[in-house]
């Protein structure tokens, strides 16, 4: 497993959470009861960032350095040096704990967006009840527009 690659995949989620929640990302990550705003983004990028950061932060070793890196990113989310330091701290945590790295990789797989065939439109994270339709292709099935009735 390439820990640097996994860390690079984690950072966009974590920086999105830090950008949205600022320094309160720690309390939002650790709260057992989340507020309504945090719950509304739980399935989105910010929610995944909170979960990923929370899982990495479970390691006591290296936690102070991780907290410092998060604080630096919270102070200026555009600071690429701070983001690189955060990525390095995440990489160190993954390299030190193979079980953590495997868990994070599984979480990243679950967080990956849905994909469809060329020309298909995808709506993810939604529930559609009753009649539903698809535009485009799904596997070997292609759904095209019907010619007008005459």
PDB file of N, CA and C in Angstrom, residues 72-127:
ATOM      1  N   UNK A  72      -3.206  24.853  11.655  1.00  0.00           N
ATOM      2  CA  UNK A  72      -2.565  25.669  10.622  1.00  0.00           C
ATOM      3  C   UNK A  72      -3.429  25.761   9.367  1.00  0.00           C
ATOM      4  N   UNK A  73      -4.041  24.643   8.968  1.00  0.00           N
ATOM      5  CA  UNK A  73      -4.920  24.665   7.797  1.00  0.00           C
ATOM      6  C   UNK A  73      -6.178  25.478   8.102  1.00  0.00           C
ATOM      7  N   UNK A  74      -6.711  25.355   9.312  1.00  0.00           N
ATOM      8  CA  UNK A  74      -7.900  26.123   9.691  1.00  0.00           C
ATOM      9  C   UNK A  74      -7.611  27.628   9.650  1.00  0.00           C
ATOM     10  N   UNK A  75      -6.383  28.012   9.998  1.00  0.00           N
ATOM     11  CA  UNK A  75      -6.006  29.429   9.980  1.00  0.00           C
ATOM     12  C   UNK A  75      -5.950  29.974   8.558  1.00  0.00           C
ATOM     13  N   UNK A  76      -5.579  29.122   7.588  1.00  0.00           N
ATOM     14  CA  UNK A  76      -5.483  29.559   6.193  1.00  0.00           C
ATOM     15  C   UNK A  76      -5.584  28.338   5.292  1.00  0.00           C
ATOM     16  N   UNK A  77      -6.789  28.046   4.826  1.00  0.00           N
ATOM     17  CA  UNK A  77      -6.998  26.845   4.007  1.00  0.00           C
ATOM     18  C   UNK A  77      -6.305  26.917   2.655  1.00  0.00           C
ATOM     19  N   UNK A  78      -5.891  28.097   2.228  1.00  0.00           N
ATOM     20  CA  UNK A  78      -5.191  28.240   0.949  1.00  0.00           C
ATOM     21  C   UNK A  78      -3.675  28.051   1.086  1.00  0.00           C
ATOM     22  N   UNK A  79      -3.174  27.939   2.296  1.00  0.00           N
ATOM     23  CA  UNK A  79      -1.736  27.784   2.528  1.00  0.00           C
ATOM     24  C   UNK A  79      -1.299  26.368   2.146  1.00  0.00           C
ATOM     25  N   UNK A  80      -0.664  26.252   0.999  1.00  0.00           N
ATOM     26  CA  UNK A  80      -0.268  24.937   0.492  1.00  0.00           C
ATOM     27  C   UNK A  80       0.786  24.266   1.370  1.00  0.00           C
ATOM     28  N   UNK A  81       1.620  25.040   2.056  1.00  0.00           N
ATOM     29  CA  UNK A  81       2.594  24.455   2.976  1.00  0.00           C
ATOM     30  C   UNK A  81       1.880  23.800   4.165  1.00  0.00           C
ATOM     31  N   UNK A  82       0.835  24.462   4.667  1.00  0.00           N
ATOM     32  CA  UNK A  82       0.068  23.896   5.778  1.00  0.00           C
ATOM     33  C   UNK A  82      -0.650  22.619   5.336  1.00  0.00           C
ATOM     34  N   UNK A  83      -1.205  22.637   4.132  1.00  0.00           N
ATOM     35  CA  UNK A  83      -1.881  21.442   3.603  1.00  0.00           C
ATOM     36  C   UNK A  83      -0.873  20.304   3.422  1.00  0.00           C
ATOM     37  N   UNK A  84       0.336  20.628   2.943  1.00  0.00           N
ATOM     38  CA  UNK A  84       1.374  19.599   2.775  1.00  0.00           C
ATOM     39  C   UNK A  84       1.779  19.010   4.127  1.00  0.00           C
ATOM     40  N   UNK A  85       1.851  19.843   5.143  1.00  0.00           N
ATOM     41  CA  UNK A  85       2.183  19.352   6.485  1.00  0.00           C
ATOM     42  C   UNK A  85       1.076  18.440   7.008  1.00  0.00           C
ATOM     43  N   UNK A  86      -0.163  18.810   6.771  1.00  0.00           N
ATOM     44  CA  UNK A  86      -1.289  17.962   7.165  1.00  0.00           C
ATOM     45  C   UNK A  86      -1.217  16.613   6.449  1.00  0.00           C
ATOM     46  N   UNK A  87      -0.950  16.647   5.157  1.00  0.00           N
ATOM     47  CA  UNK A  87      -0.824  15.406   4.381  1.00  0.00           C
ATOM     48  C   UNK A  87       0.292  14.531   4.944  1.00  0.00           C
ATOM     49  N   UNK A  88       1.416  15.150   5.329  1.00  0.00           N
ATOM     50  CA  UNK A  88       2.547  14.402   5.902  1.00  0.00           C
ATOM     51  C   UNK A  88       2.158  13.753   7.226  1.00  0.00           C
ATOM     52  N   UNK A  89       1.421  14.462   8.068  1.00  0.00           N
ATOM     53  CA  UNK A  89       1.002  13.896   9.353  1.00  0.00           C
ATOM     54  C   UNK A  89       0.050  12.720   9.152  1.00  0.00           C
ATOM     55  N   UNK A  90      -0.846  12.849   8.175  1.00  0.00           N
ATOM     56  CA  UNK A  90      -1.757  11.741   7.871  1.00  0.00           C
ATOM     57  C   UNK A  90      -0.977  10.554   7.342  1.00  0.00           C
ATOM     58  N   UNK A  91      -0.018  10.816   6.470  1.00  0.00           N
ATOM     59  CA  UNK A  91       0.815   9.731   5.921  1.00  0.00           C
ATOM     60  C   UNK A  91       1.589   9.026   7.027  1.00  0.00           C
ATOM     61  N   UNK A  92       2.145   9.761   7.956  1.00  0.00           N
ATOM     62  CA  UNK A  92       2.885   9.156   9.066  1.00  0.00           C
ATOM     63  C   UNK A  92       1.968   8.266   9.905  1.00  0.00           C
ATOM     64  N   UNK A  93       0.751   8.736  10.157  1.00  0.00           N
ATOM     65  CA  UNK A  93      -0.201   7.944  10.941  1.00  0.00           C
ATOM     66  C   UNK A  93      -0.550   6.647  10.217  1.00  0.00           C
ATOM     67  N   UNK A  94      -0.745   6.720   8.910  1.00  0.00           N
ATOM     68  CA  UNK A  94      -1.083   5.529   8.129  1.00  0.00           C
ATOM     69  C   UNK A  94       0.078   4.537   8.097  1.00  0.00           C
ATOM     70  N   UNK A  95       1.281   5.058   7.921  1.00  0.00           N
ATOM     71  CA  UNK A  95       2.464   4.187   7.861  1.00  0.00           C
ATOM     72  C   UNK A  95       2.725   3.507   9.197  1.00  0.00           C
ATOM     73  N   UNK A  96       2.380   4.172  10.300  1.00  0.00           N
ATOM     74  CA  UNK A  96       2.630   3.614  11.627  1.00  0.00           C
ATOM     75  C   UNK A  96       1.584   2.576  12.042  1.00  0.00           C
ATOM     76  N   UNK A  97       0.458   2.538  11.351  1.00  0.00           N
ATOM     77  CA  UNK A  97      -0.643   1.659  11.758  1.00  0.00           C
ATOM     78  C   UNK A  97      -1.318   1.052  10.529  1.00  0.00           C
ATOM     79  N   UNK A  98      -0.874  -0.142  10.092  1.00  0.00           N
ATOM     80  CA  UNK A  98      -1.443  -0.765   8.895  1.00  0.00           C
ATOM     81  C   UNK A  98      -2.954  -1.014   8.990  1.00  0.00           C
ATOM     82  N   UNK A  99      -3.467  -1.302  10.180  1.00  0.00           N
ATOM     83  CA  UNK A  99      -4.913  -1.504  10.330  1.00  0.00           C
ATOM     84  C   UNK A  99      -5.660  -0.195  10.062  1.00  0.00           C
ATOM     85  N   UNK A 100      -5.105   0.904  10.558  1.00  0.00           N
ATOM     86  CA  UNK A 100      -5.692   2.219  10.297  1.00  0.00           C
ATOM     87  C   UNK A 100      -5.682   2.498   8.798  1.00  0.00           C
ATOM     88  N   UNK A 101      -4.553   2.229   8.151  1.00  0.00           N
ATOM     89  CA  UNK A 101      -4.438   2.468   6.710  1.00  0.00           C
ATOM     90  C   UNK A 101      -5.482   1.663   5.937  1.00  0.00           C
ATOM     91  N   UNK A 102      -5.699   0.417   6.330  1.00  0.00           N
ATOM     92  CA  UNK A 102      -6.691  -0.422   5.660  1.00  0.00           C
ATOM     93  C   UNK A 102      -8.103   0.143   5.880  1.00  0.00           C
ATOM     94  N   UNK A 103      -8.395   0.587   7.102  1.00  0.00           N
ATOM     95  CA  UNK A 103      -9.704   1.178   7.396  1.00  0.00           C
ATOM     96  C   UNK A 103      -9.928   2.441   6.575  1.00  0.00           C
ATOM     97  N   UNK A 104      -8.908   3.278   6.514  1.00  0.00           N
ATOM     98  CA  UNK A 104      -9.015   4.530   5.760  1.00  0.00           C
ATOM     99  C   UNK A 104      -9.235   4.231   4.281  1.00  0.00           C
ATOM    100  N   UNK A 105      -8.527   3.243   3.755  1.00  0.00           N
ATOM    101  CA  UNK A 105      -8.696   2.886   2.351  1.00  0.00           C
ATOM    102  C   UNK A 105     -10.126   2.405   2.086  1.00  0.00           C
ATOM    103  N   UNK A 106     -10.693   1.628   3.000  1.00  0.00           N
ATOM    104  CA  UNK A 106     -12.085   1.197   2.858  1.00  0.00           C
ATOM    105  C   UNK A 106     -13.041   2.389   2.917  1.00  0.00           C
ATOM    106  N   UNK A 107     -12.769   3.317   3.799  1.00  0.00           N
ATOM    107  CA  UNK A 107     -13.602   4.512   3.906  1.00  0.00           C
ATOM    108  C   UNK A 107     -13.543   5.328   2.617  1.00  0.00           C
ATOM    109  N   UNK A 108     -12.355   5.440   2.026  1.00  0.00           N
ATOM    110  CA  UNK A 108     -12.207   6.179   0.775  1.00  0.00           C
ATOM    111  C   UNK A 108     -12.989   5.509  -0.347  1.00  0.00           C
ATOM    112  N   UNK A 109     -12.990   4.183  -0.356  1.00  0.00           N
ATOM    113  CA  UNK A 109     -13.752   3.457  -1.373  1.00  0.00           C
ATOM    114  C   UNK A 109     -15.241   3.748  -1.212  1.00  0.00           C
ATOM    115  N   UNK A 110     -15.709   3.764   0.026  1.00  0.00           N
ATOM    116  CA  UNK A 110     -17.125   4.051   0.281  1.00  0.00           C
ATOM    117  C   UNK A 110     -17.475   5.498  -0.066  1.00  0.00           C
ATOM    118  N   UNK A 111     -16.507   6.397   0.060  1.00  0.00           N
ATOM    119  CA  UNK A 111     -16.748   7.813  -0.207  1.00  0.00           C
ATOM    120  C   UNK A 111     -16.687   8.148  -1.690  1.00  0.00           C
ATOM    121  N   UNK A 112     -16.180   7.217  -2.505  1.00  0.00           N
ATOM    122  CA  UNK A 112     -16.024   7.487  -3.933  1.00  0.00           C
ATOM    123  C   UNK A 112     -17.381   7.764  -4.570  1.00  0.00           C
ATOM    124  N   UNK A 113     -17.428   8.736  -5.457  1.00  0.00           N
ATOM    125  CA  UNK A 113     -18.701   9.055  -6.094  1.00  0.00           C
ATOM    126  C   UNK A 113     -19.171   7.945  -7.030  1.00  0.00           C
ATOM    127  N   UNK A 114     -20.474   7.873  -7.248  1.00  0.00           N
ATOM    128  CA  UNK A 114     -21.039   6.889  -8.170  1.00  0.00           C
ATOM    129  C   UNK A 114     -20.633   7.236  -9.595  1.00  0.00           C
ATOM    130  N   UNK A 115     -20.427   6.228 -10.405  1.00  0.00           N
ATOM    131  CA  UNK A 115     -20.077   6.452 -11.802  1.00  0.00           C
ATOM    132  C   UNK A 115     -21.072   5.719 -12.688  1.00  0.00           C
ATOM    133  N   UNK A 116     -21.197   6.172 -13.899  1.00  0.00           N
ATOM    134  CA  UNK A 116     -22.119   5.550 -14.842  1.00  0.00           C
ATOM    135  C   UNK A 116     -21.477   5.551 -16.218  1.00  0.00           C
ATOM    136  N   UNK A 117     -22.173   4.995 -17.177  1.00  0.00           N
ATOM    137  CA  UNK A 117     -21.668   4.918 -18.547  1.00  0.00           C
ATOM    138  C   UNK A 117     -21.574   6.289 -19.184  1.00  0.00           C
ATOM    139  N   UNK A 118     -20.883   6.360 -20.314  1.00  0.00           N
ATOM    140  CA  UNK A 118     -20.735   7.642 -21.013  1.00  0.00           C
ATOM    141  C   UNK A 118     -22.100   8.232 -21.361  1.00  0.00           C
ATOM    142  N   UNK A 119     -22.259   9.504 -21.126  1.00  0.00           N
ATOM    143  CA  UNK A 119     -23.495  10.186 -21.456  1.00  0.00           C
ATOM    144  C   UNK A 119     -24.586  10.024 -20.422  1.00  0.00           C
ATOM    145  N   UNK A 120     -24.359   9.242 -19.371  1.00  0.00           N
ATOM    146  CA  UNK A 120     -25.375   9.044 -18.351  1.00  0.00           C
ATOM    147  C   UNK A 120     -25.354  10.194 -17.352  1.00  0.00           C
ATOM    148  N   UNK A 121     -26.496  10.476 -16.807  1.00  0.00           N
ATOM    149  CA  UNK A 121     -26.621  11.476 -15.756  1.00  0.00           C
ATOM    150  C   UNK A 121     -26.729  10.723 -14.432  1.00  0.00           C
ATOM    151  N   UNK A 122     -25.986  11.152 -13.413  1.00  0.00           N
ATOM    152  CA  UNK A 122     -25.996  10.449 -12.136  1.00  0.00           C
ATOM    153  C   UNK A 122     -26.463  11.402 -11.044  1.00  0.00           C
ATOM    154  N   UNK A 123     -27.372  10.918 -10.230  1.00  0.00           N
ATOM    155  CA  UNK A 123     -27.782  11.618  -9.018  1.00  0.00           C
ATOM    156  C   UNK A 123     -27.464  10.660  -7.889  1.00  0.00           C
ATOM    157  N   UNK A 124     -26.570  11.052  -7.001  1.00  0.00           N
ATOM    158  CA  UNK A 124     -26.195  10.140  -5.922  1.00  0.00           C
ATOM    159  C   UNK A 124     -26.621  10.720  -4.584  1.00  0.00           C
ATOM    160  N   UNK A 125     -26.746   9.823  -3.616  1.00  0.00           N
ATOM    161  CA  UNK A 125     -27.095  10.245  -2.272  1.00  0.00           C
ATOM    162  C   UNK A 125     -28.547  10.666  -2.142  1.00  0.00           C
ATOM    163  N   UNK A 126     -29.383  10.263  -3.083  1.00  0.00           N
ATOM    164  CA  UNK A 126     -30.792  10.636  -3.040  1.00  0.00           C
ATOM    165  C   UNK A 126     -31.652   9.390  -3.002  1.00  0.00           C
ATOM    166  N   UNK A 127     -32.877   9.564  -2.512  1.00  0.00           N
ATOM    167  CA  UNK A 127     -33.850   8.481  -2.522  1.00  0.00           C
ATOM    168  C   UNK A 127     -34.964   8.891  -3.462  1.00  0.00           C
TER     169      UNK A 127
END
